[in-house]
Amino acid sequence: MDDAVVAPALRDAHVHPYSGMDFAALIAFGVARVRDLGSRLGAGEPLPRPADCADPLPEIELGGPFFDRPGPPRLSLAARWDSAEELPGLLDDAVTRGARWIKLYAAFPQELFGFMVREAHRRGLRVALHPAPGGAEAAIRAGVDELEHLACLVPDGDGSKRGTHVLNHRWAHRDPDARWPNLPPGTRLCPTLVVQRKLIEHAASAWAFPGVPGNLAAFWRRMPTTARPWSEQEIAWARAAEPRMHETLLRLADSGVTLVVGSDTPNPGVLPGQGLWEEMCLLVRAGIDPALVFWSTCVRPPAWPASGDDPLMFLSLPSVRSFLAGEPGPVAPVLATLLRGCVFVPNGAGVSESVSQEAR
Ligand SMILES: [Zn+2]
């Protein structure tokens, strides 16, 4: 491995592991750890455990179940709860399963944010929140640990119209002097810019998702945002929204907001591993210091020098240079990933396979 750069491996902070997910693709892109923010695993399915070095599986930071509105869940993975008294018991269950995070979703009642955060923190669980538009302030007041996506930064208006196109329209027409969004320094924010990018890329082909296996493409076409083709006008709003989002994020990062880097795989067009690098490249293109982007994404050893147990990745010099330069373009798998003492080398198909056991 001539001219390889060794670096800490990566953590994707926002993933929904799904059945049939290509975990090997994560390893192929140097992603050694993923944080589950809502999945069958979080809902109680057993965690996959790596058998040996032939098993390219990242570490999974388990999230709880995720919590949306009370009553019958509108999302199959959300926890069923009918009254607030049931919530502490569900948090206890999450702790028993080894969860470290729970996620509150857009329809979780705002008046319960504070209660849920206190109950979660008492149990050592941290709280990620995907608030509805206009919901960032209430989330911060309630002490949530992290905000997901940029949608919550947009004022809710009169609340009568919501959805992707309304939000894109608001971003696209944002007055440069507008006072939103405003987040206090230290707020942790996971922007998931790649979701917007992929929607723009694939809307133009009416969700054909060329080159993507049929079952995954069909799964994406059943999602609410992609259930029908977007009109020219809707695509234009999405395109115009993107630079406004990037400018805003740069301003927030400059004002002391803490960046958390995650891909929100599997949103439409967002692939495991590749999606995280695309997110990192978008952050660099938005003007954020590449060193900060990298530092915010890597699995950081608790102490330096590292113990030798920390996951590492090996990158080619040209790929490091193009990342530092913020060059757009296709991202490539890494040369190799070292995890649990196993070296995984991506094969030509982008799938990892172990080539040697005990590397230490
Ligand atoms: Zn998500």
Short mmCIF file of C-alpha atoms and ligand atoms in Angstrom, two decimals:
data_model
loop_
_atom_site.label_atom_id
_atom_site.label_comp_id
_atom_site.label_asym_id
_atom_site.label_seq_id
_atom_site.Cartn_x
_atom_site.Cartn_y
_atom_site.Cartn_z
CA MET A 1 0.00 0.00 0.00
CA ASP A 2 2.30 2.74 -1.27
CA ASP A 3 1.43 6.35 -0.49
CA ALA A 4 -1.46 5.49 1.77
CA VAL A 5 -2.62 7.91 4.42
CA VAL A 6 -3.75 6.33 7.67
CA ALA A 7 -6.62 8.07 9.42
CA PRO A 8 -9.23 7.28 12.05
CA ALA A 9 -12.16 5.44 10.47
CA LEU A 10 -15.53 7.14 10.11
CA ARG A 11 -18.79 7.20 12.04
CA ASP A 12 -22.09 7.82 10.28
CA ALA A 13 -24.18 9.54 12.92
CA HIS A 14 -27.54 9.08 11.22
CA VAL A 15 -28.46 5.72 9.76
CA HIS A 16 -31.60 3.60 9.71
CA PRO A 17 -30.25 0.05 9.33
CA TYR A 18 -32.78 -1.84 7.17
CA SER A 19 -33.19 -5.49 6.35
CA GLY A 20 -30.91 -6.39 3.48
CA MET A 21 -28.71 -3.35 4.08
CA ASP A 22 -25.25 -3.69 2.56
CA PHE A 23 -23.15 -3.39 5.71
CA ALA A 24 -20.05 -4.36 3.70
CA ALA A 25 -20.47 -1.17 1.68
CA LEU A 26 -20.06 0.84 4.88
CA ILE A 27 -16.78 -0.90 5.65
CA ALA A 28 -15.68 -0.41 2.02
CA PHE A 29 -16.00 3.34 2.54
CA GLY A 30 -14.15 3.34 5.86
CA VAL A 31 -17.30 3.63 7.98
CA ALA A 32 -16.54 1.58 11.08
CA ARG A 33 -19.40 2.81 13.24
CA VAL A 34 -22.99 3.82 12.60
CA ARG A 35 -25.50 5.35 14.94
CA ASP A 36 -28.95 3.87 14.54
CA LEU A 37 -31.58 6.60 14.76
CA GLY A 38 -34.64 4.48 14.18
CA SER A 39 -34.82 0.97 12.78
CA ARG A 40 -35.99 -2.56 13.42
CA LEU A 41 -32.90 -2.97 15.57
CA GLY A 42 -33.98 -0.04 17.71
CA ALA A 43 -37.47 -1.54 17.85
CA GLY A 44 -36.12 -4.75 19.37
CA GLU A 45 -34.76 -6.96 16.58
CA PRO A 46 -31.49 -8.66 17.65
CA LEU A 47 -28.33 -6.75 16.78
CA PRO A 48 -26.21 -8.42 14.10
CA ARG A 49 -22.93 -9.51 15.65
CA PRO A 50 -19.78 -9.99 13.61
CA ALA A 51 -18.67 -13.61 13.57
CA ASP A 52 -15.05 -13.18 12.47
CA CYS A 53 -12.83 -11.31 10.03
CA ALA A 54 -14.89 -12.64 7.12
CA ASP A 55 -17.80 -10.56 8.38
CA PRO A 56 -17.59 -6.90 7.36
CA LEU A 57 -19.95 -5.39 9.89
CA PRO A 58 -19.54 -1.95 11.47
CA GLU A 59 -20.09 -1.26 15.14
CA ILE A 60 -23.69 -0.23 15.71
CA GLU A 61 -24.53 2.41 18.32
CA LEU A 62 -28.03 1.41 19.14
CA GLY A 63 -30.79 3.99 19.21
CA GLY A 64 -33.98 3.35 21.14
CA PRO A 65 -37.22 2.88 19.37
CA PHE A 66 -38.17 6.18 17.85
CA PHE A 67 -41.09 8.11 19.18
CA ASP A 68 -43.64 9.90 17.04
CA ARG A 69 -47.22 10.86 17.88
CA PRO A 70 -49.33 8.83 20.32
CA GLY A 71 -51.78 6.24 19.03
CA PRO A 72 -51.35 3.84 16.13
CA PRO A 73 -47.94 4.62 14.56
CA ARG A 74 -47.98 6.24 11.10
CA LEU A 75 -44.41 4.93 10.65
CA SER A 76 -43.91 1.21 11.08
CA LEU A 77 -40.74 1.60 13.14
CA ALA A 78 -42.11 4.09 15.65
CA ALA A 79 -42.90 2.90 19.17
CA ARG A 80 -46.58 2.42 19.98
CA TRP A 81 -47.57 4.60 22.91
CA ASP A 82 -50.91 6.05 23.90
CA SER A 83 -50.24 8.12 27.00
CA ALA A 84 -47.24 9.82 28.56
CA GLU A 85 -47.26 7.39 31.52
CA GLU A 86 -46.12 4.63 29.15
CA LEU A 87 -43.01 6.49 27.99
CA PRO A 88 -40.70 5.82 30.99
CA GLY A 89 -41.32 2.07 30.64
CA LEU A 90 -40.40 2.21 26.96
CA LEU A 91 -37.19 4.05 27.88
CA ASP A 92 -36.37 1.33 30.43
CA ASP A 93 -36.83 -1.27 27.66
CA ALA A 94 -34.45 0.72 25.42
CA VAL A 95 -31.80 0.76 28.16
CA THR A 96 -32.21 -2.99 28.67
CA ARG A 97 -31.55 -3.56 24.97
CA GLY A 98 -28.37 -1.48 25.16
CA ALA A 99 -29.63 1.70 23.49
CA ARG A 100 -27.62 4.86 23.97
CA TRP A 101 -29.86 7.24 22.07
CA ILE A 102 -33.52 7.71 21.45
CA LYS A 103 -34.99 9.74 18.66
CA LEU A 104 -38.08 11.87 18.80
CA TYR A 105 -39.78 12.41 15.47
CA ALA A 106 -41.66 15.34 13.95
CA ALA A 107 -45.11 14.53 15.40
CA PHE A 108 -43.91 13.87 18.96
CA PRO A 109 -45.87 16.39 21.07
CA GLN A 110 -43.84 19.49 21.90
CA GLU A 111 -45.35 19.71 25.40
CA LEU A 112 -43.67 16.39 26.22
CA PHE A 113 -40.16 17.32 25.01
CA GLY A 114 -39.00 18.37 28.49
CA PHE A 115 -40.50 15.33 30.23
CA MET A 116 -38.97 12.95 27.71
CA VAL A 117 -35.53 14.56 27.88
CA ARG A 118 -35.50 14.41 31.71
CA GLU A 119 -36.64 10.78 31.77
CA ALA A 120 -34.11 9.80 29.08
CA HIS A 121 -31.21 11.61 30.76
CA ARG A 122 -32.03 9.99 34.12
CA ARG A 123 -31.46 6.66 32.39
CA GLY A 124 -28.25 7.73 30.64
CA LEU A 125 -29.94 7.95 27.23
CA ARG A 126 -29.29 10.90 24.96
CA VAL A 127 -32.02 12.45 22.85
CA ALA A 128 -31.90 13.28 19.16
CA LEU A 129 -34.88 15.19 17.86
CA HIS A 130 -36.14 15.68 14.35
CA PRO A 131 -38.42 18.60 15.10
CA ALA A 132 -41.17 19.84 12.83
CA PRO A 133 -40.60 23.18 11.07
CA GLY A 134 -40.25 25.93 13.65
CA GLY A 135 -39.58 23.36 16.36
CA ALA A 136 -35.89 24.04 17.01
CA GLU A 137 -36.39 26.56 19.81
CA ALA A 138 -38.71 24.37 21.85
CA ALA A 139 -36.30 21.47 21.38
CA ILE A 140 -33.35 23.50 22.65
CA ARG A 141 -35.32 24.85 25.62
CA ALA A 142 -36.19 21.26 26.53
CA GLY A 143 -32.50 20.33 26.55
CA VAL A 144 -32.41 17.84 23.67
CA ASP A 145 -28.88 16.70 22.85
CA GLU A 146 -29.02 17.03 19.08
CA LEU A 147 -31.18 18.35 16.25
CA GLU A 148 -31.60 16.33 13.06
CA HIS A 149 -31.90 18.04 9.65
CA LEU A 150 -32.34 21.67 8.70
CA ALA A 151 -36.14 21.55 8.35
CA CYS A 152 -36.71 22.59 11.97
CA LEU A 153 -34.83 25.83 11.37
CA VAL A 154 -37.50 27.07 8.98
CA PRO A 155 -40.31 29.05 10.63
CA ASP A 156 -43.58 27.19 10.59
CA GLY A 157 -45.56 30.07 9.07
CA ASP A 158 -49.19 29.55 9.98
CA GLY A 159 -48.60 25.81 10.24
CA SER A 160 -51.29 25.02 7.70
CA LYS A 161 -48.94 23.93 4.93
CA ARG A 162 -46.04 21.60 5.47
CA GLY A 163 -44.00 19.13 3.50
CA THR A 164 -40.86 19.07 1.41
CA HIS A 165 -42.02 21.50 -1.26
CA VAL A 166 -43.29 24.11 1.19
CA LEU A 167 -39.94 23.96 3.01
CA ASN A 168 -37.95 24.18 -0.23
CA HIS A 169 -40.05 27.17 -1.26
CA ARG A 170 -39.30 28.90 2.07
CA TRP A 171 -35.56 28.23 1.76
CA ALA A 172 -35.52 29.30 -1.88
CA HIS A 173 -37.21 32.61 -1.03
CA ARG A 174 -35.38 33.23 2.22
CA ASP A 175 -34.63 36.93 2.63
CA PRO A 176 -30.83 37.26 3.13
CA ASP A 177 -31.58 39.54 6.10
CA ALA A 178 -34.04 37.12 7.67
CA ARG A 179 -33.51 36.45 11.36
CA TRP A 180 -33.98 32.69 11.04
CA PRO A 181 -32.42 30.39 11.80
CA ASN A 182 -30.79 31.19 15.08
CA LEU A 183 -29.24 28.52 17.24
CA PRO A 184 -27.23 29.06 20.42
CA PRO A 185 -23.52 28.17 20.27
CA GLY A 186 -22.90 24.58 21.28
CA THR A 187 -26.16 23.28 19.76
CA ARG A 188 -25.42 19.97 18.08
CA LEU A 189 -26.89 19.80 14.57
CA CYS A 190 -26.84 16.94 12.07
CA PRO A 191 -27.71 18.67 8.77
CA THR A 192 -27.90 15.66 6.35
CA LEU A 193 -27.29 17.83 3.27
CA VAL A 194 -26.93 14.74 1.09
CA VAL A 195 -30.66 14.04 1.38
CA GLN A 196 -31.48 17.31 -0.42
CA ARG A 197 -28.71 16.71 -2.99
CA LYS A 198 -29.99 13.24 -3.87
CA LEU A 199 -33.58 14.41 -4.17
CA ILE A 200 -32.45 17.10 -6.62
CA GLU A 201 -30.33 14.60 -8.58
CA HIS A 202 -33.06 12.00 -8.90
CA ALA A 203 -36.15 14.19 -9.21
CA ALA A 204 -35.03 15.14 -12.71
CA SER A 205 -35.25 11.46 -13.78
CA ALA A 206 -38.64 10.98 -12.08
CA TRP A 207 -37.17 8.58 -9.52
CA ALA A 208 -35.71 6.10 -12.01
CA PHE A 209 -32.65 5.59 -9.75
CA PRO A 210 -30.42 4.25 -12.53
CA GLY A 211 -27.95 1.55 -11.48
CA VAL A 212 -29.72 0.87 -8.18
CA PRO A 213 -31.01 -2.67 -7.52
CA GLY A 214 -34.74 -2.91 -8.25
CA ASN A 215 -35.85 -3.71 -4.73
CA LEU A 216 -34.04 -0.69 -3.27
CA ALA A 217 -35.34 1.60 -6.03
CA ALA A 218 -38.87 0.30 -5.44
CA PHE A 219 -38.46 0.90 -1.69
CA TRP A 220 -37.40 4.49 -2.38
CA ARG A 221 -40.31 5.09 -4.75
CA ARG A 222 -42.72 4.17 -1.94
CA MET A 223 -41.39 6.94 0.33
CA PRO A 224 -43.66 9.96 0.80
CA THR A 225 -41.32 12.50 -0.85
CA THR A 226 -40.79 10.34 -3.93
CA ALA A 227 -44.21 8.75 -4.34
CA ARG A 228 -44.90 10.94 -7.38
CA PRO A 229 -42.74 12.82 -9.89
CA TRP A 230 -41.90 16.41 -8.91
CA SER A 231 -43.06 19.24 -11.14
CA GLU A 232 -40.53 21.53 -12.83
CA GLN A 233 -41.47 24.20 -10.32
CA GLU A 234 -40.86 21.89 -7.36
CA ILE A 235 -37.47 20.86 -8.74
CA ALA A 236 -36.57 24.52 -9.25
CA TRP A 237 -37.44 25.33 -5.61
CA ALA A 238 -35.33 22.41 -4.39
CA ARG A 239 -32.36 23.58 -6.47
CA ALA A 240 -32.71 27.17 -5.29
CA ALA A 241 -33.05 26.01 -1.67
CA GLU A 242 -29.75 24.14 -1.62
CA PRO A 243 -27.30 27.09 -1.68
CA ARG A 244 -29.42 28.91 0.93
CA MET A 245 -29.15 25.86 3.19
CA HIS A 246 -25.40 25.70 2.69
CA GLU A 247 -24.87 29.42 3.44
CA THR A 248 -26.98 29.10 6.54
CA LEU A 249 -25.11 26.08 7.77
CA LEU A 250 -21.77 27.82 7.27
CA ARG A 251 -23.01 30.80 9.28
CA LEU A 252 -24.25 28.53 12.05
CA ALA A 253 -20.96 26.61 12.15
CA ASP A 254 -19.06 29.91 12.32
CA SER A 255 -21.26 31.00 15.22
CA GLY A 256 -20.36 27.96 17.29
CA VAL A 257 -23.00 25.37 16.39
CA THR A 258 -21.47 21.88 16.65
CA LEU A 259 -21.59 19.85 13.51
CA VAL A 260 -22.65 16.19 13.65
CA VAL A 261 -22.12 14.33 10.37
CA GLY A 262 -24.62 11.75 9.21
CA SER A 263 -26.09 10.61 5.90
CA ASP A 264 -29.65 9.57 6.84
CA THR A 265 -29.20 6.35 4.84
CA PRO A 266 -31.47 5.01 3.32
CA ASN A 267 -33.24 8.15 2.18
CA PRO A 268 -33.94 8.09 -1.57
CA GLY A 269 -30.64 7.90 -3.46
CA VAL A 270 -28.49 7.80 -0.31
CA LEU A 271 -26.34 4.66 -0.30
CA PRO A 272 -24.52 3.17 2.70
CA GLY A 273 -20.95 4.43 3.08
CA GLN A 274 -20.92 6.42 -0.13
CA GLY A 275 -23.63 8.69 1.30
CA LEU A 276 -21.43 9.66 4.24
CA TRP A 277 -18.55 10.73 1.99
CA GLU A 278 -21.01 12.68 -0.16
CA GLU A 279 -22.24 14.43 2.98
CA MET A 280 -18.65 15.27 3.97
CA CYS A 281 -17.94 16.65 0.48
CA LEU A 282 -21.10 18.77 0.57
CA LEU A 283 -20.06 20.23 3.94
CA VAL A 284 -16.66 21.14 2.49
CA ARG A 285 -18.32 22.66 -0.56
CA ALA A 286 -20.57 24.67 1.77
CA GLY A 287 -17.37 26.30 3.03
CA ILE A 288 -16.77 24.39 6.25
CA ASP A 289 -13.12 23.68 7.01
CA PRO A 290 -12.29 20.17 5.71
CA ALA A 291 -10.29 19.44 8.87
CA LEU A 292 -13.37 20.23 10.97
CA VAL A 293 -15.57 18.11 8.70
CA PHE A 294 -13.19 15.20 9.01
CA TRP A 295 -12.73 15.60 12.76
CA SER A 296 -16.52 15.76 13.19
CA THR A 297 -16.99 12.53 11.21
CA CYS A 298 -14.22 10.25 12.41
CA VAL A 299 -14.38 7.76 15.24
CA ARG A 300 -12.38 9.73 17.74
CA PRO A 301 -10.17 7.82 20.10
CA PRO A 302 -10.94 8.71 23.73
CA ALA A 303 -7.28 9.46 24.29
CA TRP A 304 -4.28 10.10 22.12
CA PRO A 305 -2.14 8.19 21.32
CA ALA A 306 -4.77 5.66 20.41
CA SER A 307 -4.84 2.35 22.22
CA GLY A 308 -4.45 0.26 19.08
CA ASP A 309 -8.05 -0.87 19.27
CA ASP A 310 -9.41 2.13 17.41
CA PRO A 311 -10.71 1.57 13.89
CA LEU A 312 -8.59 3.06 11.13
CA MET A 313 -8.85 3.54 7.40
CA PHE A 314 -6.25 3.78 4.69
CA LEU A 315 -6.78 6.41 2.01
CA SER A 316 -4.98 7.11 -1.24
CA LEU A 317 -3.22 10.47 -1.46
CA PRO A 318 -5.30 11.65 -4.46
CA SER A 319 -8.54 10.93 -2.59
CA VAL A 320 -7.29 12.91 0.42
CA ARG A 321 -6.31 15.81 -1.84
CA SER A 322 -9.66 15.90 -3.63
CA PHE A 323 -11.53 15.82 -0.30
CA LEU A 324 -9.42 18.68 1.09
CA ALA A 325 -10.04 20.67 -2.08
CA GLY A 326 -13.79 20.07 -1.78
CA GLU A 327 -13.87 18.68 -5.28
CA PRO A 328 -17.27 17.45 -6.33
CA GLY A 329 -17.40 14.15 -8.11
CA PRO A 330 -17.92 10.52 -7.44
CA VAL A 331 -16.54 9.28 -4.15
CA ALA A 332 -14.55 6.05 -4.09
CA PRO A 333 -14.12 3.31 -1.52
CA VAL A 334 -11.09 3.59 0.75
CA LEU A 335 -8.02 1.38 0.24
CA ALA A 336 -8.71 -0.61 3.41
CA THR A 337 -10.42 -0.44 6.78
CA LEU A 338 -8.96 -1.82 10.01
CA LEU A 339 -11.62 -2.85 12.50
CA ARG A 340 -11.56 -5.32 15.44
CA GLY A 341 -8.07 -6.37 14.37
CA CYS A 342 -9.29 -7.31 10.88
CA VAL A 343 -8.22 -5.65 7.67
CA PHE A 344 -11.01 -5.26 5.14
CA VAL A 345 -10.07 -4.46 1.55
CA PRO A 346 -12.87 -3.43 -0.80
CA ASN A 347 -13.11 -5.60 -3.87
CA GLY A 348 -13.96 -4.19 -7.29
CA ALA A 349 -17.69 -4.40 -6.66
CA GLY A 350 -17.39 -2.04 -3.75
CA VAL A 351 -18.02 -4.83 -1.29
CA SER A 352 -15.51 -5.51 1.45
CA GLU A 353 -13.93 -8.79 2.12
CA SER A 354 -11.46 -9.71 4.73
CA VAL A 355 -8.01 -10.41 3.43
CA SER A 356 -6.14 -10.98 6.62
CA GLN A 357 -6.98 -11.72 10.18
CA GLU A 358 -4.88 -10.56 13.10
CA ALA A 359 -3.40 -7.36 11.78
CA ARG A 360 -2.00 -6.42 15.16
ZN ZN B 1 -33.45 9.79 9.57
#
